[in-house]
Each structure stands twice: as C-alpha cells, then as structure tokens.
GROMACS .gro file of C-alpha atoms in nm:
model
   81
    1VAL     CA    1   0.000   0.000   0.000
    2VAL     CA    2   0.282   0.240   0.089
    3LEU     CA    3   0.473   0.156  -0.230
    4ARG     CA    4   0.171   0.217  -0.450
    5GLY     CA    5   0.098   0.546  -0.271
    6LEU     CA    6   0.457   0.666  -0.321
    7GLN     CA    7   0.450   0.560  -0.685
    8PHE     CA    8   0.130   0.753  -0.743
    9PHE     CA    9   0.259   1.064  -0.564
   10LEU     CA   10   0.593   1.063  -0.747
   11SER     CA   11   0.435   0.994  -1.084
   12MET     CA   12   0.228   1.311  -1.040
   13GLN     CA   13   0.545   1.521  -0.997
   14LYS     CA   14   0.673   1.675  -1.319
   15ASP     CA   15   1.040   1.642  -1.219
   16PHE     CA   16   1.028   1.269  -1.139
   17GLU     CA   17   1.029   0.963  -1.360
   18ILE     CA   18   1.002   0.623  -1.198
   19VAL     CA   19   1.245   0.397  -1.385
   20GLY     CA   20   1.215   0.080  -1.178
   21GLU     CA   21   1.122  -0.090  -0.856
   22ALA     CA   22   1.263  -0.378  -0.656
   23GLU     CA   23   1.116  -0.611  -0.398
   24ASN     CA   24   1.443  -0.679  -0.215
   25GLY     CA   25   1.793  -0.540  -0.176
   26LYS     CA   26   1.952  -0.780  -0.423
   27GLU     CA   27   1.700  -0.681  -0.687
   28ALA     CA   28   1.761  -0.314  -0.603
   29LEU     CA   29   2.130  -0.357  -0.689
   30GLU     CA   30   2.036  -0.513  -1.022
   31LYS     CA   31   1.788  -0.232  -1.098
   32VAL     CA   32   2.045   0.038  -1.022
   33ALA     CA   33   2.287  -0.132  -1.261
   34SER     CA   34   2.031  -0.155  -1.540
   35CYS     CA   35   1.832   0.168  -1.489
   36GLN     CA   36   2.111   0.404  -1.371
   37PRO     CA   37   1.878   0.619  -1.156
   38ASP     CA   38   1.973   0.955  -1.006
   39VAL     CA   39   1.791   0.875  -0.681
   40VAL     CA   40   1.695   0.550  -0.509
   41LEU     CA   41   1.413   0.540  -0.256
   42MET     CA   42   1.519   0.258  -0.024
   43ASP     CA   43   1.326   0.067   0.240
   44MET     CA   44   1.540  -0.059   0.527
   45VAL     CA   45   1.350  -0.382   0.584
   46MET     CA   46   1.335  -0.614   0.283
   47PRO     CA   47   1.381  -0.986   0.223
   48VAL     CA   48   1.693  -1.145   0.071
   49MET     CA   49   1.912  -0.838   0.140
   50ASP     CA   50   1.806  -0.553   0.368
   51GLY     CA   51   1.820  -0.187   0.274
   52ILE     CA   52   2.125  -0.119   0.489
   53GLU     CA   53   2.342  -0.368   0.300
   54ALA     CA   54   2.192  -0.271  -0.036
   55THR     CA   55   2.266   0.096   0.036
   56ARG     CA   56   2.628   0.016   0.126
   57LEU     CA   57   2.679  -0.180  -0.195
   58ILE     CA   58   2.507   0.076  -0.416
   59LYS     CA   59   2.714   0.362  -0.271
   60LYS     CA   60   3.033   0.158  -0.311
   61THR     CA   61   2.961   0.076  -0.676
   62TYR     CA   62   2.766   0.388  -0.778
   63PRO     CA   63   2.886   0.672  -0.552
   64ASP     CA   64   2.696   0.940  -0.745
   65VAL     CA   65   2.356   0.776  -0.690
   66LYS     CA   66   2.163   0.950  -0.413
   67ILE     CA   67   1.972   0.726  -0.174
   68LEU     CA   68   1.675   0.834   0.032
   69VAL     CA   69   1.603   0.578   0.304
   70LEU     CA   70   1.255   0.523   0.440
   71THR     CA   71   1.194   0.359   0.774
   72SER     CA   72   0.944   0.341   1.053
   73PHE     CA   73   1.222   0.258   1.301
   74SER     CA   74   1.323   0.519   1.554
   75ASP     CA   75   1.607   0.313   1.707
   76GLN     CA   76   1.924   0.503   1.615
   77ASP     CA   77   2.136   0.191   1.668
   78TYR     CA   78   1.946   0.029   1.381
   79VAL     CA   79   1.905   0.334   1.158
   80LEU     CA   80   2.246   0.505   1.173
   81PRO     CA   81   2.461   0.223   1.028
   0.00000   0.00000   0.00000
C-alpha cells in the first residue's frame, strides 16, 4: 500500500520519472545497474538483502547515486549504520 501510494505521488510530480522498482535489496542492486537512476528510494526492511546492505553496496559501486532511506524505526542503533 505504501509503495503504490509513493509511486502515485511521485508519478504526479513533473520532475520525477520512476524507472524501476525492486522487492528486495539484491534486486535493487540489479535495478540500479540496469536503470542508472539519479535517486533511489530505499526501504530498510526487505527480504533477501536488507536496505542497509543494499545501500552500502550501491554507494560503493555507484557513488553518485543518491539514496533516500525510508523507515518506521526510531532506534538510532538500527538506523544510523
């Protein structure tokens, strides 16, 4: 529900084009490689590979890609890494 709401909101913005989506961190890495986005909207909690590890790998491989992380966690020990 959240994903579809974000997709709808972003698709209504004239400066945004959604070029892909992924259901897990591993797929996110593959999508970044194939779609070459300017910005990735990343969830922290995903199956296969979580958003923390996916973010680390994306930034290591594609340092110019900006990543905006979404989370409902307020625990800084979990969020800050």
